[in-house]
Short mmCIF file of C-alpha atoms and ligand atoms in Angstrom, two decimals:
data_model
loop_
_atom_site.label_atom_id
_atom_site.label_comp_id
_atom_site.label_asym_id
_atom_site.label_seq_id
_atom_site.Cartn_x
_atom_site.Cartn_y
_atom_site.Cartn_z
CA MET A 1 -58.78 -7.51 80.80
CA THR A 2 -59.28 -11.24 80.33
CA GLY A 3 -61.36 -12.86 77.62
CA ALA A 4 -63.38 -16.00 77.17
CA ARG A 5 -61.63 -19.35 76.86
CA VAL A 6 -60.70 -20.29 73.27
CA GLU A 7 -60.57 -23.89 72.09
CA LEU A 8 -57.17 -24.11 70.37
CA LEU A 9 -55.85 -26.11 67.43
CA PRO A 10 -53.89 -29.35 67.84
CA VAL A 11 -50.16 -28.81 68.36
CA ALA A 12 -47.55 -31.17 66.86
CA PRO A 13 -45.42 -33.05 69.42
CA GLU A 14 -41.87 -31.70 69.86
CA GLY A 15 -39.53 -32.81 67.09
CA THR A 16 -42.36 -33.53 64.64
CA THR A 17 -43.30 -31.24 61.78
CA PRO A 18 -46.21 -28.90 62.43
CA VAL A 19 -48.82 -28.15 59.78
CA GLY A 20 -47.47 -25.44 57.43
CA VAL A 21 -49.18 -22.28 56.22
CA MET A 22 -48.10 -19.32 54.10
CA THR A 23 -48.85 -15.61 54.16
CA VAL A 24 -48.45 -13.51 51.01
CA ALA A 25 -48.41 -10.02 52.49
CA GLY A 26 -46.64 -6.79 53.34
CA SER A 27 -44.24 -6.19 56.22
CA ASP A 28 -45.33 -3.77 58.98
CA SER A 29 -42.24 -2.25 60.60
CA GLY A 30 -44.30 -1.49 63.71
CA GLY A 31 -45.07 -5.19 64.15
CA GLY A 32 -48.84 -4.73 64.47
CA ALA A 33 -50.32 -5.93 61.18
CA GLY A 34 -49.29 -7.63 57.93
CA ILE A 35 -46.71 -10.41 57.96
CA GLN A 36 -45.79 -9.77 61.57
CA ALA A 37 -49.38 -10.25 62.75
CA ASP A 38 -49.80 -13.34 60.58
CA LEU A 39 -46.63 -15.02 61.84
CA ARG A 40 -47.58 -14.25 65.43
CA THR A 41 -50.90 -16.02 65.01
CA PHE A 42 -49.36 -18.89 63.03
CA ALA A 43 -46.71 -19.50 65.71
CA LEU A 44 -49.01 -19.13 68.70
CA LEU A 45 -51.45 -21.58 67.16
CA GLY A 46 -48.59 -24.06 66.69
CA LEU A 47 -48.20 -23.90 62.90
CA HIS A 48 -45.08 -23.45 60.78
CA GLY A 49 -45.40 -20.10 58.98
CA CYS A 50 -43.87 -19.38 55.56
CA VAL A 51 -43.82 -15.95 53.92
CA ALA A 52 -43.96 -14.36 50.48
CA VAL A 53 -43.20 -10.66 51.03
CA THR A 54 -45.11 -8.35 48.67
CA ALA A 55 -44.08 -4.96 50.01
CA VAL A 56 -42.11 -3.37 52.83
CA THR A 57 -44.14 -0.68 54.57
CA VAL A 58 -42.70 2.14 56.66
CA GLN A 59 -45.25 2.04 59.44
CA ASN A 60 -45.78 2.71 63.13
CA SER A 61 -48.76 2.98 65.45
CA LEU A 62 -49.73 6.30 63.85
CA GLY A 63 -49.82 5.24 60.21
CA VAL A 64 -47.99 4.24 57.05
CA SER A 65 -45.59 6.85 55.66
CA GLY A 66 -44.55 4.87 52.57
CA PHE A 67 -43.85 1.48 51.08
CA GLN A 68 -41.60 -0.28 48.61
CA GLU A 69 -43.09 -3.01 46.44
CA ILE A 70 -41.29 -6.27 45.73
CA GLU A 71 -40.91 -7.33 42.08
CA PRO A 72 -43.91 -9.49 41.04
CA ASP A 73 -41.61 -12.30 39.84
CA THR A 74 -39.90 -12.38 43.23
CA VAL A 75 -43.27 -12.60 44.99
CA ALA A 76 -44.29 -15.53 42.79
CA ALA A 77 -40.90 -17.23 43.23
CA GLN A 78 -41.29 -17.16 47.03
CA ILE A 79 -44.61 -19.01 46.75
CA ARG A 80 -43.24 -21.46 44.19
CA CYS A 81 -40.10 -22.45 46.10
CA VAL A 82 -42.02 -23.04 49.34
CA ALA A 83 -44.81 -24.99 47.63
CA ASP A 84 -42.28 -27.15 45.76
CA ASP A 85 -40.24 -28.08 48.83
CA ILE A 86 -41.92 -27.46 52.18
CA GLY A 87 -45.54 -27.89 51.16
CA ILE A 88 -48.33 -25.72 52.54
CA GLY A 89 -51.66 -26.63 54.14
CA ALA A 90 -53.33 -23.29 53.34
CA VAL A 91 -52.38 -19.83 52.03
CA LYS A 92 -53.48 -16.34 53.03
CA THR A 93 -53.05 -13.14 51.02
CA GLY A 94 -53.02 -9.68 52.61
CA MET A 95 -51.50 -6.47 51.20
CA LEU A 96 -50.77 -7.08 47.50
CA ALA A 97 -50.11 -3.44 46.57
CA SER A 98 -50.50 -3.53 42.77
CA ALA A 99 -52.18 -5.22 39.80
CA PRO A 100 -48.93 -6.84 38.56
CA ILE A 101 -48.35 -8.42 42.00
CA ILE A 102 -51.95 -9.71 42.11
CA ASP A 103 -51.54 -11.18 38.62
CA ALA A 104 -48.27 -12.89 39.61
CA VAL A 105 -49.79 -14.29 42.83
CA ALA A 106 -52.90 -15.56 41.03
CA ALA A 107 -50.85 -17.24 38.30
CA GLN A 108 -48.52 -18.89 40.83
CA CYS A 109 -51.45 -20.07 42.97
CA ARG A 110 -52.96 -21.74 39.90
CA ALA A 111 -49.60 -23.34 39.03
CA SER A 112 -48.98 -24.55 42.61
CA GLY A 113 -52.43 -26.04 43.23
CA ILE A 114 -53.60 -23.28 45.60
CA GLY A 115 -57.21 -22.09 45.49
CA ARG A 116 -60.87 -22.95 45.87
CA ASP A 117 -60.86 -25.82 43.40
CA ALA A 118 -57.39 -27.08 44.31
CA ALA A 119 -55.88 -29.03 47.20
CA VAL A 120 -54.67 -26.01 49.17
CA PRO A 121 -57.31 -23.53 50.43
CA LEU A 122 -56.75 -19.82 49.75
CA VAL A 123 -57.91 -17.04 52.09
CA VAL A 124 -57.98 -13.65 50.36
CA ASP A 125 -58.03 -10.71 52.79
CA PRO A 126 -58.32 -7.86 50.25
CA VAL A 127 -56.30 -5.23 52.11
CA CYS A 128 -56.87 -1.85 50.44
CA ALA A 129 -55.83 0.60 53.16
CA SER A 130 -54.48 0.69 56.70
CA MET A 131 -56.77 1.43 59.63
CA HIS A 132 -55.32 4.96 59.57
CA GLY A 133 -56.63 5.45 56.01
CA ASN A 134 -53.28 5.09 54.23
CA GLN A 135 -53.70 3.46 50.82
CA LEU A 136 -52.06 0.01 50.48
CA LEU A 137 -53.53 -1.06 47.12
CA ALA A 138 -53.41 0.96 43.90
CA ASP A 139 -56.88 2.08 42.68
CA SER A 140 -56.00 0.53 39.32
CA ALA A 141 -55.65 -2.90 41.00
CA LEU A 142 -59.29 -3.24 42.09
CA ASP A 143 -60.44 -4.76 38.80
CA THR A 144 -57.58 -7.27 38.88
CA LEU A 145 -58.43 -8.20 42.46
CA ARG A 146 -62.09 -8.77 41.55
CA ASP A 147 -61.48 -10.53 38.23
CA ASN A 148 -58.30 -12.51 38.80
CA LEU A 149 -57.94 -13.32 42.51
CA PHE A 150 -61.48 -13.47 43.93
CA PRO A 151 -62.52 -16.38 41.66
CA LEU A 152 -59.59 -18.41 43.07
CA ALA A 153 -60.46 -17.80 46.72
CA THR A 154 -61.84 -20.33 49.18
CA VAL A 155 -62.92 -17.38 51.31
CA VAL A 156 -62.62 -13.58 50.94
CA SER A 157 -62.68 -11.43 54.07
CA PRO A 158 -63.09 -7.69 53.36
CA ASN A 159 -63.84 -5.11 56.04
CA LEU A 160 -66.63 -2.62 55.38
CA ASP A 161 -64.40 -0.03 53.68
CA GLU A 162 -63.09 -2.74 51.36
CA VAL A 163 -66.67 -3.96 50.70
CA ARG A 164 -67.58 -0.42 49.59
CA LEU A 165 -64.57 -0.20 47.25
CA ILE A 166 -65.07 -3.68 45.78
CA THR A 167 -68.88 -3.84 45.47
CA GLY A 168 -70.04 -0.24 45.84
CA ILE A 169 -72.33 -1.33 48.71
CA ASP A 170 -72.40 0.73 51.89
CA VAL A 171 -73.03 -1.73 54.73
CA VAL A 172 -74.96 -0.03 57.52
CA ASP A 173 -77.10 -2.85 58.92
CA ALA A 174 -77.86 -6.59 58.68
CA ALA A 175 -79.79 -6.23 55.38
CA THR A 176 -77.01 -4.37 53.55
CA GLN A 177 -74.47 -6.81 55.04
CA ARG A 178 -76.42 -9.62 53.32
CA ASP A 179 -76.53 -7.66 50.04
CA ALA A 180 -72.76 -7.22 50.25
CA ALA A 181 -72.17 -10.91 50.97
CA LYS A 182 -74.20 -11.83 47.86
CA ALA A 183 -72.35 -9.30 45.67
CA LEU A 184 -68.98 -10.56 46.91
CA HIS A 185 -69.98 -14.18 46.37
CA ASP A 186 -71.02 -13.32 42.80
CA LEU A 187 -67.35 -12.43 42.16
CA GLY A 188 -66.41 -16.11 42.45
CA PRO A 189 -65.07 -17.13 45.88
CA SER A 190 -66.51 -20.25 47.53
CA TRP A 191 -67.38 -18.20 50.61
CA ALA A 192 -67.68 -14.45 51.27
CA LEU A 193 -67.11 -13.14 54.79
CA VAL A 194 -68.34 -9.59 55.45
CA LYS A 195 -66.65 -8.46 58.66
CA GLY A 196 -68.73 -6.23 60.90
CA GLY A 197 -65.86 -4.83 62.98
CA HIS A 198 -66.56 -1.33 61.66
CA LEU A 199 -70.32 -1.52 62.37
CA ARG A 200 -69.99 0.56 65.49
CA SER A 201 -73.73 0.94 66.09
CA SER A 202 -74.06 -2.19 68.21
CA ASP A 203 -72.31 -3.65 71.25
CA GLU A 204 -71.51 -6.71 69.17
CA SER A 205 -69.13 -7.40 66.26
CA PRO A 206 -71.32 -9.25 63.75
CA ASP A 207 -69.56 -11.03 60.85
CA LEU A 208 -71.57 -12.69 58.07
CA LEU A 209 -70.46 -15.67 55.99
CA TYR A 210 -72.18 -16.76 52.77
CA ASP A 211 -71.59 -19.55 50.23
CA GLY A 212 -74.34 -18.79 47.74
CA SER A 213 -77.03 -20.64 49.66
CA GLU A 214 -76.36 -20.51 53.39
CA PHE A 215 -75.80 -17.45 55.60
CA VAL A 216 -73.80 -18.07 58.77
CA GLU A 217 -73.86 -15.28 61.36
CA LEU A 218 -70.88 -15.09 63.68
CA THR A 219 -71.28 -12.66 66.51
CA HIS A 220 -69.15 -11.98 69.56
CA GLU A 221 -69.18 -9.20 72.11
CA ARG A 222 -67.58 -5.92 71.01
CA ILE A 223 -64.37 -5.26 72.94
CA ASP A 224 -64.02 -1.62 73.95
CA THR A 225 -60.45 -0.88 72.89
CA PRO A 226 -58.65 1.53 70.53
CA HIS A 227 -55.94 -1.15 70.12
CA ASP A 228 -57.29 -3.13 67.18
CA HIS A 229 -54.40 -2.82 64.72
CA GLY A 230 -54.04 -6.07 62.76
CA ALA A 231 -57.51 -7.42 63.67
CA GLY A 232 -58.33 -8.34 60.07
CA ASP A 233 -54.94 -10.01 59.53
CA THR A 234 -55.25 -11.93 62.78
CA LEU A 235 -58.73 -13.18 61.85
CA ALA A 236 -57.67 -14.25 58.34
CA ALA A 237 -54.45 -15.85 59.63
CA ALA A 238 -56.42 -17.91 62.15
CA ILE A 239 -58.92 -18.95 59.45
CA THR A 240 -55.93 -20.08 57.35
CA CYS A 241 -54.53 -22.14 60.24
CA ALA A 242 -57.86 -23.86 60.89
CA LEU A 243 -58.37 -24.62 57.18
CA ALA A 244 -54.87 -26.13 57.08
CA HIS A 245 -56.01 -28.42 59.91
CA GLY A 246 -58.95 -29.54 57.77
CA TYR A 247 -61.72 -27.47 59.33
CA THR A 248 -64.72 -26.56 57.16
CA VAL A 249 -64.93 -22.84 56.29
CA PRO A 250 -67.76 -22.10 58.80
CA ASP A 251 -65.88 -23.94 61.56
CA ALA A 252 -62.60 -22.21 60.64
CA VAL A 253 -64.22 -18.76 60.73
CA ALA A 254 -65.96 -19.53 64.04
CA PHE A 255 -62.62 -20.59 65.51
CA ALA A 256 -60.84 -17.50 64.13
CA LYS A 257 -63.55 -15.19 65.43
CA ALA A 258 -63.03 -16.51 68.96
CA TRP A 259 -59.24 -16.14 68.50
CA VAL A 260 -59.38 -12.50 67.36
CA THR A 261 -61.90 -11.56 70.06
CA ARG A 262 -59.60 -13.01 72.72
CA GLY A 263 -56.66 -11.11 71.15
CA LEU A 264 -58.65 -7.87 71.22
CA ALA A 265 -59.46 -8.41 74.89
CA ALA A 266 -55.69 -8.74 75.53
CA ALA A 267 -54.64 -5.84 73.23
CA TYR A 268 -52.00 -3.44 74.54
CA PRO A 269 -51.07 0.21 73.91
CA LEU A 270 -48.06 0.78 71.64
CA GLY A 271 -46.57 4.11 70.59
CA ALA A 272 -48.82 7.14 70.41
CA GLY A 273 -51.49 5.55 68.20
CA HIS A 274 -53.24 2.21 67.92
CA GLY A 275 -51.72 -0.85 69.58
CA PRO A 276 -52.07 -4.36 68.12
CA VAL A 277 -54.42 -7.25 68.66
CA ASN A 278 -52.51 -9.49 71.02
CA PRO A 279 -52.24 -13.27 70.64
CA LEU A 280 -49.32 -13.19 73.13
CA TRP A 281 -51.83 -13.93 75.92
CA ARG A 282 -51.27 -17.50 74.76
CA VAL A 283 -47.69 -17.48 76.09
CA GLY A 284 -48.92 -16.70 79.61
CA ASP A 285 -51.59 -19.36 79.18
CA CYS A 286 -48.87 -21.93 78.44
CA GLY A 287 -46.70 -20.95 81.42
N1 LIG B 301 -63.84 -3.86 68.93
C1 LIG B 301 -64.04 -5.11 68.49
N2 LIG B 301 -64.53 -6.06 69.31
C2 LIG B 301 -64.73 -7.34 68.90
N3 LIG B 301 -64.46 -7.75 67.66
C3 LIG B 301 -63.95 -6.85 66.79
C4 LIG B 301 -63.73 -5.49 67.13
N4 LIG B 301 -63.21 -4.85 66.05
C5 LIG B 301 -63.11 -5.77 65.08
N5 LIG B 301 -63.57 -6.97 65.51
C6 LIG B 301 -63.58 -8.22 64.77
O1 LIG B 301 -62.25 -8.42 64.31
C7 LIG B 301 -62.26 -8.98 63.00
C8 LIG B 301 -61.59 -8.01 62.04
O2 LIG B 301 -62.54 -7.03 61.73
P1 LIG B 301 -62.33 -5.61 61.11
O3 LIG B 301 -61.86 -4.66 62.18
O4 LIG B 301 -63.61 -5.27 60.45
O5 LIG B 301 -61.19 -5.87 60.06
P2 LIG B 301 -59.98 -4.99 59.55
O6 LIG B 301 -58.90 -5.09 60.60
O7 LIG B 301 -59.63 -5.66 58.26
O8 LIG B 301 -60.49 -3.59 59.40
C9 LIG B 301 -63.74 -9.25 62.70
O9 LIG B 301 -64.07 -10.56 63.13
C10 LIG B 301 -64.46 -8.20 63.53
O10 LIG B 301 -65.79 -8.53 63.82
C1 LIG B 302 -48.46 -4.43 55.84
C2 LIG B 302 -49.85 -4.19 56.28
N1 LIG B 302 -50.81 -5.09 55.97
C3 LIG B 302 -52.09 -4.90 56.38
C4 LIG B 302 -52.43 -3.77 57.09
C5 LIG B 302 -53.86 -3.57 57.52
O1 LIG B 302 -54.02 -3.62 58.93
P1 LIG B 302 -54.83 -2.49 59.70
O2 LIG B 302 -56.20 -2.41 59.05
O3 LIG B 302 -54.90 -2.93 61.12
O4 LIG B 302 -54.05 -1.19 59.53
C6 LIG B 302 -51.40 -2.85 57.40
N2 LIG B 302 -51.66 -1.72 58.09
N3 LIG B 302 -50.14 -3.08 56.96
#
């Protein structure tokens, strides 16, 4: 299957330093989501990707059978040492696993000038569970996520299950999607993005962005594929790349939406379960 043409980001000439971005996320041993998905998008969009590992998941195409968290101080130290030396154009968070890790990440972001009121934009993808339903964030961490990380975010990007956990709102149509965007925005991010990937009632994939005054609707065709592992990570990673290039949030999300849709159109089977969103189409495009 081929998808629509995507306008790409500028690429640094050979031998010059590309724009840098960082993901603060969990490792997916199956290579479909988490850090592996983020780095794939960072690289294929021509950015230099840095990583703060939060957890190591034991995961394949069928699900997550366990994970080991990284010490909160070690997570924060990874952010600090990269910010102090390499510099970062934007940061994305994904799986954060626990309240102590969220607290450490939020404190380090404040200290390193990362966040909505600082120089470096912060994309918070509040990963709570895998697409297979395996829990990736402790229930006890939801309050910390809402109170300590959301107010720092330039944009938050929950899927509909995460919206329900965070706001209590069950999004079933355009009206409840607006209610959810308002409730998320009330938690303090500059922009709230309510992803409509799980709204299976239409032949579109409607996402809704809100900054407290303006709603921006971003809709693309729905791709008919079971291979959508890592879609949320890929979207948030591409938003992060575009923000690092200086895009506004609505332009960054519009760019990322086209990127993830193209990756879904190119998705491939893997193992016995769900294959990943596939930015590797870009390699063929280059050759
Ligand atoms: N089948 C699909 N076709 C087109 N876009 C999709 C499809 N599934 C998800 N998306 C889009 O991919 C992005 C990630 O959405 P979603 O699947 O809701 O996130 P998550 O992976 O966090 O559950 C969103 O922009 C959503 O609209
Ligand atoms: C390490 C890690 N991070 C994020 C996800 C969510 O991705 P998905 O919703 O596609 O399972 C995941 N499964 N694993």
